[in-house]
PDB file of C-alpha atoms in Angstrom:
ATOM      1  CA  MET A   1     158.676-100.686 -27.754  1.00 73.00           C
ATOM      2  CA  SER A   2     161.068-103.348 -28.993  1.00 88.00           C
ATOM      3  CA  PRO A   3     162.012-103.186 -32.681  1.00 93.00           C
ATOM      4  CA  LEU A   4     159.756-104.978 -35.159  1.00 96.00           C
ATOM      5  CA  ARG A   5     161.329-108.154 -36.546  1.00 95.00           C
ATOM      6  CA  VAL A   6     160.949-108.741 -40.286  1.00 96.00           C
ATOM      7  CA  CYS A   7     160.756-112.053 -42.120  1.00 90.00           C
ATOM      8  CA  ILE A   8     160.418-112.546 -45.899  1.00 90.00           C
ATOM      9  CA  VAL A   9     158.669-115.764 -46.924  1.00 86.00           C
ATOM     10  CA  GLY A  10     159.714-116.787 -50.434  1.00 80.00           C
ATOM     11  CA  SER A  11     162.850-116.188 -52.457  1.00 76.00           C
ATOM     12  CA  GLY A  12     161.977-116.125 -56.147  1.00 80.00           C
ATOM     13  CA  ASN A  13     162.925-113.169 -58.327  1.00 84.00           C
ATOM     14  CA  TRP A  14     160.316-110.891 -56.743  1.00 89.00           C
ATOM     15  CA  GLY A  15     161.067-111.965 -53.175  1.00 89.00           C
ATOM     16  CA  SER A  16     164.766-111.440 -53.784  1.00 89.00           C
ATOM     17  CA  ALA A  17     164.192-107.991 -55.304  1.00 93.00           C
ATOM     18  CA  ILE A  18     162.121-106.907 -52.293  1.00 95.00           C
ATOM     19  CA  ALA A  19     164.747-108.402 -49.969  1.00 93.00           C
ATOM     20  CA  ARG A  20     167.292-105.958 -51.402  1.00 94.00           C
ATOM     21  CA  ILE A  21     165.065-103.010 -50.476  1.00 96.00           C
ATOM     22  CA  ILE A  22     164.012-104.271 -47.050  1.00 96.00           C
ATOM     23  CA  GLY A  23     167.540-105.308 -46.098  1.00 94.00           C
ATOM     24  CA  LYS A  24     168.741-101.746 -46.667  1.00 95.00           C
ATOM     25  CA  ASN A  25     165.722 -99.966 -45.150  1.00 96.00           C
ATOM     26  CA  VAL A  26     165.756-101.791 -41.801  1.00 95.00           C
ATOM     27  CA  GLN A  27     169.279-100.534 -41.213  1.00 93.00           C
ATOM     28  CA  LYS A  28     168.131 -96.913 -41.612  1.00 92.00           C
ATOM     29  CA  SER A  29     165.245 -97.021 -39.108  1.00 91.00           C
ATOM     30  CA  ASN A  30     165.021 -97.563 -35.357  1.00 92.00           C
ATOM     31  CA  ARG A  31     161.569 -99.089 -35.848  1.00 95.00           C
ATOM     32  CA  PHE A  32     162.927-102.412 -37.183  1.00 96.00           C
ATOM     33  CA  ASP A  33     165.345-105.085 -35.997  1.00 94.00           C
ATOM     34  CA  PRO A  34     168.369-104.929 -38.353  1.00 93.00           C
ATOM     35  CA  ILE A  35     168.376-108.703 -38.993  1.00 93.00           C
ATOM     36  CA  VAL A  36     165.928-109.918 -41.650  1.00 93.00           C
ATOM     37  CA  LYS A  37     165.083-113.602 -41.993  1.00 89.00           C
ATOM     38  CA  MET A  38     164.171-115.172 -45.317  1.00 84.00           C
ATOM     39  CA  TRP A  39     162.364-118.478 -45.780  1.00 78.00           C
ATOM     40  CA  VAL A  40     163.343-120.284 -48.970  1.00 74.00           C
ATOM     41  CA  PHE A  41     162.192-123.411 -50.793  1.00 70.00           C
ATOM     42  CA  GLU A  42     165.359-125.476 -50.752  1.00 71.00           C
ATOM     43  CA  GLU A  43     166.825-126.410 -54.135  1.00 71.00           C
ATOM     44  CA  ILE A  44     170.151-127.884 -55.230  1.00 76.00           C
ATOM     45  CA  ILE A  45     172.054-125.640 -57.657  1.00 74.00           C
ATOM     46  CA  ASN A  46     175.200-127.200 -59.142  1.00 76.00           C
ATOM     47  CA  GLY A  47     175.514-129.495 -56.148  1.00 78.00           C
ATOM     48  CA  ARG A  48     174.994-126.754 -53.529  1.00 76.00           C
ATOM     49  CA  LYS A  49     171.932-125.840 -51.471  1.00 74.00           C
ATOM     50  CA  LEU A  50     170.317-122.604 -52.642  1.00 71.00           C
ATOM     51  CA  SER A  51     170.006-121.509 -49.001  1.00 68.00           C
ATOM     52  CA  GLU A  52     173.751-121.939 -48.484  1.00 74.00           C
ATOM     53  CA  ILE A  53     174.532-119.954 -51.640  1.00 72.00           C
ATOM     54  CA  ILE A  54     172.298-117.060 -50.482  1.00 67.00           C
ATOM     55  CA  ASN A  55     173.749-117.128 -46.954  1.00 64.00           C
ATOM     56  CA  GLN A  56     177.377-117.295 -48.093  1.00 70.00           C
ATOM     57  CA  GLU A  57     177.333-115.233 -51.284  1.00 71.00           C
ATOM     58  CA  HIS A  58     174.239-113.074 -50.656  1.00 70.00           C
ATOM     59  CA  GLU A  59     172.924-113.695 -54.160  1.00 73.00           C
ATOM     60  CA  ASN A  60     169.969-115.729 -55.459  1.00 65.00           C
ATOM     61  CA  VAL A  61     171.850-117.240 -58.388  1.00 65.00           C
ATOM     62  CA  LYS A  62     168.762-118.976 -59.781  1.00 64.00           C
ATOM     63  CA  TYR A  63     165.962-116.424 -59.605  1.00 62.00           C
ATOM     64  CA  LEU A  64     167.758-113.059 -59.448  1.00 63.00           C
ATOM     65  CA  PRO A  65     171.339-113.624 -60.624  1.00 71.00           C
ATOM     66  CA  GLY A  66     173.732-110.702 -60.582  1.00 68.00           C
ATOM     67  CA  TYR A  67     172.115-108.800 -57.687  1.00 56.00           C
ATOM     68  CA  LYS A  68     173.523-108.925 -54.190  1.00 59.00           C
ATOM     69  CA  ILE A  69     171.121-109.297 -51.245  1.00 48.00           C
ATOM     70  CA  PRO A  70     172.155-107.403 -48.078  1.00 49.00           C
ATOM     71  CA  LYS A  71     174.131-109.517 -45.595  1.00 48.00           C
ATOM     72  CA  ASN A  72     171.441-109.236 -42.898  1.00 41.00           C
ATOM     73  CA  GLN A  73     169.263-111.858 -44.722  1.00 56.00           C
ATOM     74  CA  PHE A  74     168.999-115.321 -43.180  1.00 33.00           C
ATOM     75  CA  VAL A  75     167.463-118.368 -44.843  1.00 26.00           C
ATOM     76  CA  GLY A  76     165.272-120.825 -42.973  1.00 26.00           C
ATOM     77  CA  ARG A  77     163.236-123.776 -44.180  1.00 32.00           C
ATOM     78  CA  ILE A  78     160.110-123.700 -46.327  1.00 40.00           C
ATOM     79  CA  CYS A  79     157.190-121.511 -45.289  1.00 43.00           C
ATOM     80  CA  GLU A  80     154.800-124.317 -44.265  1.00 59.00           C
ATOM     81  CA  GLN A  81     156.750-124.625 -41.037  1.00 68.00           C
ATOM     82  CA  ILE A  82     155.837-121.151 -39.820  1.00 76.00           C
ATOM     83  CA  ALA A  83     152.216-121.998 -38.958  1.00 76.00           C
ATOM     84  CA  GLY A  84     151.959-122.255 -35.177  1.00 76.00           C
ATOM     85  CA  GLN A  85     155.313-120.532 -34.673  1.00 78.00           C
ATOM     86  CA  ILE A  86     154.046-116.959 -34.948  1.00 85.00           C
ATOM     87  CA  LYS A  87     153.978-114.622 -31.967  1.00 87.00           C
ATOM     88  CA  SER A  88     150.874-112.710 -30.929  1.00 89.00           C
ATOM     89  CA  GLY A  89     150.615-109.318 -32.622  1.00 91.00           C
ATOM     90  CA  THR A  90     152.377-110.408 -35.805  1.00 93.00           C
ATOM     91  CA  PHE A  91     151.021-108.910 -39.028  1.00 96.00           C
ATOM     92  CA  GLY A  92     151.999-109.497 -42.630  1.00 94.00           C
ATOM     93  CA  ILE A  93     151.769-108.340 -46.215  1.00 95.00           C
ATOM     94  CA  SER A  94     151.297-110.496 -49.310  1.00 92.00           C
ATOM     95  CA  LEU A  95     153.104-109.750 -52.587  1.00 91.00           C
ATOM     96  CA  ILE A  96     151.570-112.784 -54.317  1.00 85.00           C
ATOM     97  CA  LYS A  97     149.464-112.093 -57.409  1.00 83.00           C
ATOM     98  CA  GLY A  98     146.776-114.729 -57.748  1.00 77.00           C
ATOM     99  CA  ILE A  99     143.378-115.933 -56.555  1.00 78.00           C
ATOM    100  CA  ASP A 100     141.918-119.280 -55.558  1.00 70.00           C
ATOM    101  CA  GLU A 101     138.521-120.967 -55.748  1.00 64.00           C
ATOM    102  CA  GLY A 102     136.851-121.315 -52.377  1.00 66.00           C
ATOM    103  CA  PRO A 103     133.567-122.939 -51.306  1.00 68.00           C
ATOM    104  CA  GLU A 104     131.710-119.669 -51.891  1.00 64.00           C
ATOM    105  CA  GLY A 105     133.507-118.767 -55.117  1.00 63.00           C
ATOM    106  CA  LEU A 106     136.346-116.251 -55.049  1.00 68.00           C
ATOM    107  CA  LYS A 107     139.077-116.704 -52.445  1.00 79.00           C
ATOM    108  CA  LEU A 108     141.957-114.246 -52.193  1.00 86.00           C
ATOM    109  CA  ILE A 109     145.500-115.407 -51.463  1.00 85.00           C
ATOM    110  CA  SER A 110     145.527-113.024 -48.498  1.00 87.00           C
ATOM    111  CA  ASP A 111     142.469-114.869 -47.161  1.00 85.00           C
ATOM    112  CA  LEU A 112     144.344-118.181 -47.347  1.00 80.00           C
ATOM    113  CA  ILE A 113     147.325-116.714 -45.475  1.00 83.00           C
ATOM    114  CA  ARG A 114     145.062-115.005 -42.950  1.00 85.00           C
ATOM    115  CA  GLU A 115     143.194-118.226 -42.185  1.00 81.00           C
ATOM    116  CA  LYS A 116     146.310-120.377 -41.919  1.00 80.00           C
ATOM    117  CA  LEU A 117     148.493-118.038 -39.869  1.00 82.00           C
ATOM    118  CA  LYS A 118     145.734-116.239 -37.909  1.00 84.00           C
ATOM    119  CA  ILE A 119     147.270-112.804 -38.501  1.00 89.00           C
ATOM    120  CA  GLU A 120     146.266-109.547 -40.207  1.00 94.00           C
ATOM    121  CA  ILE A 121     147.400-109.454 -43.841  1.00 93.00           C
ATOM    122  CA  SER A 122     147.782-106.487 -46.184  1.00 97.00           C
ATOM    123  CA  VAL A 123     148.739-106.661 -49.876  1.00 96.00           C
ATOM    124  CA  LEU A 124     151.258-104.973 -52.185  1.00 97.00           C
ATOM    125  CA  MET A 125     150.584-104.905 -55.927  1.00 96.00           C
ATOM    126  CA  GLY A 126     151.875-102.673 -58.702  1.00 96.00           C
ATOM    127  CA  ALA A 127     153.732-102.219 -61.965  1.00 94.00           C
ATOM    128  CA  ASN A 128     156.831-103.867 -60.536  1.00 92.00           C
ATOM    129  CA  ILE A 129     158.865-106.116 -62.822  1.00 86.00           C
ATOM    130  CA  ALA A 130     161.363-107.686 -60.417  1.00 89.00           C
ATOM    131  CA  LYS A 131     164.531-107.098 -62.437  1.00 90.00           C
ATOM    132  CA  GLU A 132     163.709-103.408 -62.901  1.00 93.00           C
ATOM    133  CA  VAL A 133     163.070-103.044 -59.164  1.00 94.00           C
ATOM    134  CA  ALA A 134     166.405-104.758 -58.498  1.00 93.00           C
ATOM    135  CA  ASP A 135     168.025-102.337 -60.967  1.00 95.00           C
ATOM    136  CA  GLU A 136     166.540 -99.488 -58.869  1.00 95.00           C
ATOM    137  CA  LYS A 137     164.666 -98.047 -61.821  1.00 96.00           C
ATOM    138  CA  PHE A 138     161.861 -95.721 -60.724  1.00 97.00           C
ATOM    139  CA  CYS A 139     158.442 -97.312 -60.284  1.00 96.00           C
ATOM    140  CA  GLU A 140     155.314 -96.997 -58.178  1.00 97.00           C
ATOM    141  CA  THR A 141     153.386 -99.596 -56.222  1.00 97.00           C
ATOM    142  CA  THR A 142     150.211 -99.832 -54.140  1.00 98.00           C
ATOM    143  CA  ILE A 143     149.673-101.190 -50.652  1.00 98.00           C
ATOM    144  CA  GLY A 144     146.125-102.241 -49.832  1.00 97.00           C
ATOM    145  CA  CYS A 145     145.750-102.166 -46.068  1.00 96.00           C
ATOM    146  CA  LYS A 146     142.610-102.011 -43.936  1.00 92.00           C
ATOM    147  CA  ASN A 147     144.733-100.996 -40.938  1.00 94.00           C
ATOM    148  CA  GLU A 148     146.179 -97.531 -41.639  1.00 93.00           C
ATOM    149  CA  LYS A 149     148.878 -97.782 -38.960  1.00 95.00           C
ATOM    150  CA  GLN A 150     150.171-101.043 -40.400  1.00 97.00           C
ATOM    151  CA  GLY A 151     150.050 -99.522 -43.882  1.00 96.00           C
ATOM    152  CA  GLU A 152     152.406 -96.751 -42.798  1.00 96.00           C
ATOM    153  CA  ILE A 153     154.776 -99.282 -41.208  1.00 97.00           C
ATOM    154  CA  PHE A 154     154.922-101.264 -44.454  1.00 97.00           C
ATOM    155  CA  LYS A 155     155.480 -98.050 -46.398  1.00 98.00           C
ATOM    156  CA  GLU A 156     158.455 -97.170 -44.183  1.00 97.00           C
ATOM    157  CA  LEU A 157     159.795-100.717 -44.536  1.00 97.00           C
ATOM    158  CA  MET A 158     159.701-100.786 -48.336  1.00 97.00           C
ATOM    159  CA  GLN A 159     159.588 -97.300 -49.823  1.00 97.00           C
ATOM    160  CA  THR A 160     162.687 -95.823 -51.477  1.00 97.00           C
ATOM    161  CA  PRO A 161     163.138 -92.794 -53.756  1.00 97.00           C
ATOM    162  CA  ASN A 162     162.815 -95.173 -56.727  1.00 97.00           C
ATOM    163  CA  PHE A 163     160.115 -97.439 -55.264  1.00 97.00           C
ATOM    164  CA  ARG A 164     157.260 -95.081 -54.433  1.00 98.00           C
ATOM    165  CA  ILE A 165     154.333 -96.449 -52.423  1.00 98.00           C
ATOM    166  CA  THR A 166     150.711 -95.316 -52.127  1.00 97.00           C
ATOM    167  CA  VAL A 167     148.579 -96.822 -49.351  1.00 97.00           C
ATOM    168  CA  VAL A 168     144.846 -97.355 -49.967  1.00 96.00           C
ATOM    169  CA  LEU A 169     142.195 -98.977 -47.790  1.00 93.00           C
ATOM    170  CA  ASP A 170     140.518-100.841 -50.676  1.00 92.00           C
ATOM    171  CA  SER A 171     142.758-103.883 -50.195  1.00 94.00           C
ATOM    172  CA  ASP A 172     140.515-106.509 -51.834  1.00 93.00           C
ATOM    173  CA  THR A 173     140.396-104.498 -55.073  1.00 95.00           C
ATOM    174  CA  VAL A 174     144.173-104.024 -54.993  1.00 96.00           C
ATOM    175  CA  GLU A 175     144.613-107.783 -54.756  1.00 94.00           C
ATOM    176  CA  ILE A 176     142.014-108.537 -57.437  1.00 94.00           C
ATOM    177  CA  CYS A 177     143.889-106.233 -59.832  1.00 95.00           C
ATOM    178  CA  GLY A 178     147.154-108.027 -59.170  1.00 93.00           C
ATOM    179  CA  ALA A 179     145.590-111.361 -60.102  1.00 92.00           C
ATOM    180  CA  LEU A 180     143.338-110.487 -63.028  1.00 96.00           C
ATOM    181  CA  LYS A 181     145.816-108.381 -64.977  1.00 96.00           C
ATOM    182  CA  ASN A 182     147.813-111.565 -65.632  1.00 94.00           C
ATOM    183  CA  ILE A 183     144.882-113.017 -67.574  1.00 97.00           C
ATOM    184  CA  VAL A 184     144.719-109.890 -69.741  1.00 98.00           C
ATOM    185  CA  ALA A 185     148.461-110.130 -70.339  1.00 97.00           C
ATOM    186  CA  VAL A 186     147.948-113.595 -71.833  1.00 98.00           C
ATOM    187  CA  GLY A 187     145.525-112.009 -74.295  1.00 98.00           C
ATOM    188  CA  ALA A 188     148.107-109.338 -75.101  1.00 98.00           C
ATOM    189  CA  GLY A 189     150.644-112.075 -75.785  1.00 98.00           C
ATOM    190  CA  PHE A 190     148.193-113.786 -78.129  1.00 98.00           C
ATOM    191  CA  CYS A 191     147.940-110.488 -80.029  1.00 97.00           C
ATOM    192  CA  ASP A 192     151.707-110.333 -80.410  1.00 97.00           C
ATOM    193  CA  GLY A 193     151.964-113.972 -81.440  1.00 97.00           C
ATOM    194  CA  LEU A 194     149.244-113.519 -84.037  1.00 97.00           C
ATOM    195  CA  ASP A 195     150.790-110.232 -85.288  1.00 97.00           C
ATOM    196  CA  PHE A 196     147.581-108.301 -84.661  1.00 96.00           C
ATOM    197  CA  GLY A 197     149.392-105.024 -83.915  1.00 93.00           C
ATOM    198  CA  ASP A 198     149.269-102.340 -81.247  1.00 94.00           C
ATOM    199  CA  ASN A 199     145.707-101.175 -81.910  1.00 97.00           C
ATOM    200  CA  THR A 200     144.349-104.645 -81.212  1.00 97.00           C
ATOM    201  CA  LYS A 201     146.510-104.981 -78.118  1.00 97.00           C
ATOM    202  CA  ALA A 202     145.175-101.638 -76.855  1.00 97.00           C
ATOM    203  CA  ALA A 203     141.647-102.997 -77.304  1.00 97.00           C
ATOM    204  CA  VAL A 204     142.579-106.119 -75.312  1.00 97.00           C
ATOM    205  CA  ILE A 205     143.914-103.925 -72.502  1.00 97.00           C
ATOM    206  CA  ARG A 206     140.781-101.729 -72.424  1.00 97.00           C
ATOM    207  CA  LEU A 207     138.318-104.625 -72.622  1.00 97.00           C
ATOM    208  CA  GLY A 208     140.369-106.534 -70.086  1.00 97.00           C
ATOM    209  CA  LEU A 209     140.228-103.582 -67.704  1.00 97.00           C
ATOM    210  CA  MET A 210     136.446-103.501 -68.135  1.00 97.00           C
ATOM    211  CA  GLU A 211     136.247-107.161 -67.129  1.00 97.00           C
ATOM    212  CA  MET A 212     138.585-106.563 -64.182  1.00 97.00           C
ATOM    213  CA  VAL A 213     136.327-103.776 -62.874  1.00 97.00           C
ATOM    214  CA  ALA A 214     133.171-105.836 -63.413  1.00 96.00           C
ATOM    215  CA  PHE A 215     134.678-108.872 -61.685  1.00 95.00           C
ATOM    216  CA  ALA A 216     135.793-106.799 -58.703  1.00 94.00           C
ATOM    217  CA  LYS A 217     132.350-105.196 -58.320  1.00 93.00           C
ATOM    218  CA  MET A 218     130.706-108.593 -58.462  1.00 88.00           C
ATOM    219  CA  PHE A 219     132.955-110.485 -56.098  1.00 84.00           C
ATOM    220  CA  CYS A 220     134.733-108.105 -53.691  1.00 84.00           C
ATOM    221  CA  ARG A 221     133.423-107.731 -50.179  1.00 78.00           C
ATOM    222  CA  GLY A 222     132.366-104.169 -49.475  1.00 81.00           C
ATOM    223  CA  PRO A 223     132.432-101.192 -51.837  1.00 86.00           C
ATOM    224  CA  VAL A 224     134.865-101.075 -54.771  1.00 92.00           C
ATOM    225  CA  SER A 225     136.550 -97.745 -55.465  1.00 93.00           C
ATOM    226  CA  ILE A 226     137.075 -97.053 -59.165  1.00 94.00           C
ATOM    227  CA  ALA A 227     139.955 -94.779 -58.113  1.00 96.00           C
ATOM    228  CA  THR A 228     141.893 -97.888 -57.047  1.00 96.00           C
ATOM    229  CA  PHE A 229     142.076 -98.964 -60.710  1.00 97.00           C
ATOM    230  CA  LEU A 230     143.944 -95.718 -61.439  1.00 97.00           C
ATOM    231  CA  GLU A 231     146.644 -96.592 -58.902  1.00 97.00           C
ATOM    232  CA  SER A 232     149.786 -98.541 -59.806  1.00 97.00           C
ATOM    233  CA  CYS A 233     148.065-101.804 -58.899  1.00 97.00           C
ATOM    234  CA  GLY A 234     145.464-101.160 -61.603  1.00 97.00           C
ATOM    235  CA  VAL A 235     146.069 -99.588 -64.985  1.00 97.00           C
ATOM    236  CA  ALA A 236     149.847 -99.227 -64.566  1.00 97.00           C
ATOM    237  CA  ASP A 237     150.400-102.872 -63.630  1.00 96.00           C
ATOM    238  CA  LEU A 238     148.060-103.907 -66.438  1.00 97.00           C
ATOM    239  CA  ILE A 239     150.019-101.949 -69.040  1.00 96.00           C
ATOM    240  CA  THR A 240     153.491-103.061 -67.966  1.00 94.00           C
ATOM    241  CA  THR A 241     152.420-106.700 -67.765  1.00 94.00           C
ATOM    242  CA  CYS A 242     150.833-106.568 -71.213  1.00 96.00           C
ATOM    243  CA  TYR A 243     154.074-105.222 -72.694  1.00 94.00           C
ATOM    244  CA  GLY A 244     156.870-106.665 -70.577  1.00 87.00           C
ATOM    245  CA  GLY A 245     155.834-109.525 -68.315  1.00 84.00           C
ATOM    246  CA  ARG A 246     156.372-113.277 -68.493  1.00 90.00           C
ATOM    247  CA  ASN A 247     152.674-113.964 -69.128  1.00 95.00           C
ATOM    248  CA  ARG A 248     152.775-111.917 -72.311  1.00 96.00           C
ATOM    249  CA  LYS A 249     156.053-113.471 -73.398  1.00 96.00           C
ATOM    250  CA  VAL A 250     154.963-117.074 -72.954  1.00 96.00           C
ATOM    251  CA  ALA A 251     151.527-116.402 -74.475  1.00 97.00           C
ATOM    252  CA  GLU A 252     153.232-115.015 -77.580  1.00 97.00           C
ATOM    253  CA  ALA A 253     155.317-118.200 -77.821  1.00 97.00           C
ATOM    254  CA  PHE A 254     152.145-120.255 -77.316  1.00 96.00           C
ATOM    255  CA  ALA A 255     150.577-118.543 -80.334  1.00 96.00           C
ATOM    256  CA  ARG A 256     153.687-118.900 -82.511  1.00 97.00           C
ATOM    257  CA  THR A 257     154.753-122.458 -81.636  1.00 96.00           C
ATOM    258  CA  GLY A 258     151.598-124.373 -80.802  1.00 92.00           C
ATOM    259  CA  LYS A 259     153.323-125.855 -77.729  1.00 93.00           C
ATOM    260  CA  SER A 260     151.387-126.299 -74.492  1.00 91.00           C
ATOM    261  CA  ILE A 261     151.591-123.829 -71.611  1.00 91.00           C
ATOM    262  CA  GLU A 262     153.315-126.485 -69.485  1.00 89.00           C
ATOM    263  CA  GLU A 263     155.970-127.133 -72.153  1.00 92.00           C
ATOM    264  CA  LEU A 264     156.683-123.427 -72.485  1.00 93.00           C
ATOM    265  CA  GLU A 265     156.918-122.945 -68.706  1.00 90.00           C
ATOM    266  CA  ASN A 266     159.594-125.636 -68.572  1.00 90.00           C
ATOM    267  CA  GLU A 267     161.493-124.158 -71.521  1.00 92.00           C
ATOM    268  CA  MET A 268     161.241-120.441 -70.749  1.00 93.00           C
ATOM    269  CA  LEU A 269     160.713-119.850 -67.033  1.00 87.00           C
ATOM    270  CA  ASN A 270     163.539-121.704 -65.275  1.00 75.00           C
ATOM    271  CA  GLY A 271     161.143-123.696 -63.120  1.00 63.00           C
ATOM    272  CA  GLN A 272     158.681-120.893 -62.339  1.00 69.00           C
ATOM    273  CA  LYS A 273     154.945-121.034 -63.113  1.00 77.00           C
ATOM    274  CA  LEU A 274     152.785-118.639 -65.114  1.00 86.00           C
ATOM    275  CA  GLN A 275     150.097-116.863 -63.132  1.00 87.00           C
ATOM    276  CA  GLY A 276     147.821-115.848 -66.043  1.00 93.00           C
ATOM    277  CA  PRO A 277     146.587-119.213 -67.375  1.00 93.00           C
ATOM    278  CA  GLN A 278     146.231-120.607 -63.852  1.00 88.00           C
ATOM    279  CA  THR A 279     144.232-117.569 -62.729  1.00 91.00           C
ATOM    280  CA  SER A 280     142.032-117.815 -65.833  1.00 94.00           C
ATOM    281  CA  ALA A 281     141.174-121.385 -64.810  1.00 91.00           C
ATOM    282  CA  GLU A 282     140.226-120.297 -61.295  1.00 88.00           C
ATOM    283  CA  VAL A 283     138.150-117.401 -62.622  1.00 92.00           C
ATOM    284  CA  TYR A 284     136.467-119.652 -65.184  1.00 93.00           C
ATOM    285  CA  LYS A 285     135.299-122.062 -62.473  1.00 91.00           C
ATOM    286  CA  ILE A 286     133.896-119.187 -60.427  1.00 89.00           C
ATOM    287  CA  LEU A 287     132.104-117.590 -63.395  1.00 92.00           C
ATOM    288  CA  LYS A 288     130.685-120.929 -64.514  1.00 93.00           C
ATOM    289  CA  GLN A 289     129.410-121.592 -61.002  1.00 88.00           C
ATOM    290  CA  LYS A 290     127.690-118.177 -61.054  1.00 89.00           C
ATOM    291  CA  ASN A 291     126.420-118.674 -64.645  1.00 94.00           C
ATOM    292  CA  MET A 292     128.246-115.517 -65.766  1.00 93.00           C
ATOM    293  CA  LEU A 293     130.627-116.785 -68.474  1.00 95.00           C
ATOM    294  CA  ASP A 294     128.891-114.785 -71.212  1.00 93.00           C
ATOM    295  CA  LYS A 295     129.544-111.524 -69.350  1.00 94.00           C
ATOM    296  CA  PHE A 296     133.332-112.092 -69.419  1.00 97.00           C
ATOM    297  CA  PRO A 297     134.147-113.166 -72.995  1.00 97.00           C
ATOM    298  CA  LEU A 298     137.834-112.197 -72.829  1.00 98.00           C
ATOM    299  CA  PHE A 299     138.565-114.106 -69.609  1.00 98.00           C
ATOM    300  CA  THR A 300     136.519-117.078 -70.829  1.00 97.00           C
ATOM    301  CA  THR A 301     138.139-117.303 -74.251  1.00 98.00           C
ATOM    302  CA  ILE A 302     141.666-117.071 -72.834  1.00 98.00           C
ATOM    303  CA  TYR A 303     140.899-119.987 -70.505  1.00 97.00           C
ATOM    304  CA  LYS A 304     139.438-122.113 -73.310  1.00 97.00           C
ATOM    305  CA  ILE A 305     142.419-121.478 -75.601  1.00 97.00           C
ATOM    306  CA  CYS A 306     144.915-122.345 -72.849  1.00 95.00           C
ATOM    307  CA  TYR A 307     143.194-125.443 -71.484  1.00 94.00           C
ATOM    308  CA  GLU A 308     140.331-126.695 -73.658  1.00 95.00           C
ATOM    309  CA  GLY A 309     141.905-126.746 -77.078  1.00 94.00           C
ATOM    310  CA  GLN A 310     139.931-123.849 -78.557  1.00 96.00           C
ATOM    311  CA  SER A 311     141.755-122.507 -81.617  1.00 96.00           C
ATOM    312  CA  ILE A 312     143.810-119.412 -80.969  1.00 96.00           C
ATOM    313  CA  GLN A 313     142.483-118.128 -84.295  1.00 93.00           C
ATOM    314  CA  ASP A 314     139.132-117.682 -82.494  1.00 93.00           C
ATOM    315  CA  PHE A 315     140.666-115.105 -80.157  1.00 96.00           C
ATOM    316  CA  ILE A 316     139.732-112.132 -82.335  1.00 95.00           C
ATOM    317  CA  ALA A 317     136.046-113.108 -82.162  1.00 94.00           C
ATOM    318  CA  CYS A 318     135.867-112.421 -78.418  1.00 94.00           C
ATOM    319  CA  LEU A 319     137.035-108.870 -79.146  1.00 94.00           C
ATOM    320  CA  GLN A 320     134.736-108.310 -82.105  1.00 93.00           C
ATOM    321  CA  ASN A 321     131.678-109.500 -80.157  1.00 89.00           C
ATOM    322  CA  HIS A 322     132.583-107.985 -76.802  1.00 91.00           C
ATOM    323  CA  PRO A 323     129.740-105.926 -75.248  1.00 86.00           C
ATOM    324  CA  GLU A 324     130.356-102.193 -74.971  1.00 76.00           C
ATOM    325  CA  HIS A 325     129.364-102.284 -71.305  1.00 73.00           C
ATOM    326  CA  ILE A 326     129.395-105.058 -68.718  1.00 70.00           C
TER     327      ILE A 326
END
């Protein structure tokens, strides 16, 4: 068989961190072509194209400054151009943490990619802050893959001694975890901004996990394995995001400054968008459509504080009145 050719679509901080791993791994295995292509949204940085900077200096100076990307990366145009250009037998993996609202309610990002590109899509989610992965600090991650053979190929492509991968078949739950934990992290940031302390934040994490499990059981196709929530994509990703991620950081600033989410994104995120508030809006629409808002008080309150002007001082009430079981 001819070597598998690898392309990375997207070049933010996470895409660039993964590019460092993949660029090295393909050179160690006969399974993969040694040249990796990267598709990047073109931007002008100090008068130069970002694609040219990455190609010439092998560094994403905007989203992952200070970390060299292996020289076998190549930058093309933006990812919309790939539809219709994909060869038969291509398969992919999504590292995007988010969900969308479809005509029947919940729509996974992998579903959107699958429909547009007409290929099999797996997912990778875990406690993986991009800078720490780039620093080669030890962490775990989870691949959700309904095709076991493809799961093992992705594991070979991306696993390193310091980036340990577990493959599970419960891919929808893996992806749901990656999206919903960002909402909980906004609640954790509110706790920090309101100086509620670690005990209250721990309660937010536990109650948030309860809502994550309940949401997955309600909306995932097929059976949901509770064991998946004990993988890196579940409780580990939830904890690290609630203590170290951008959603927590911006939510804390939201509580302390009174500025809007959009203002804080512009000030703090160098052009990137927060996933948590946006996901809360998508979840809110789905829950409202299903008449289930009262069963998810944490998710609902976070949405209303971010977008409907509800006072952040009301946040504690959703914890105090949260049902013991969902």
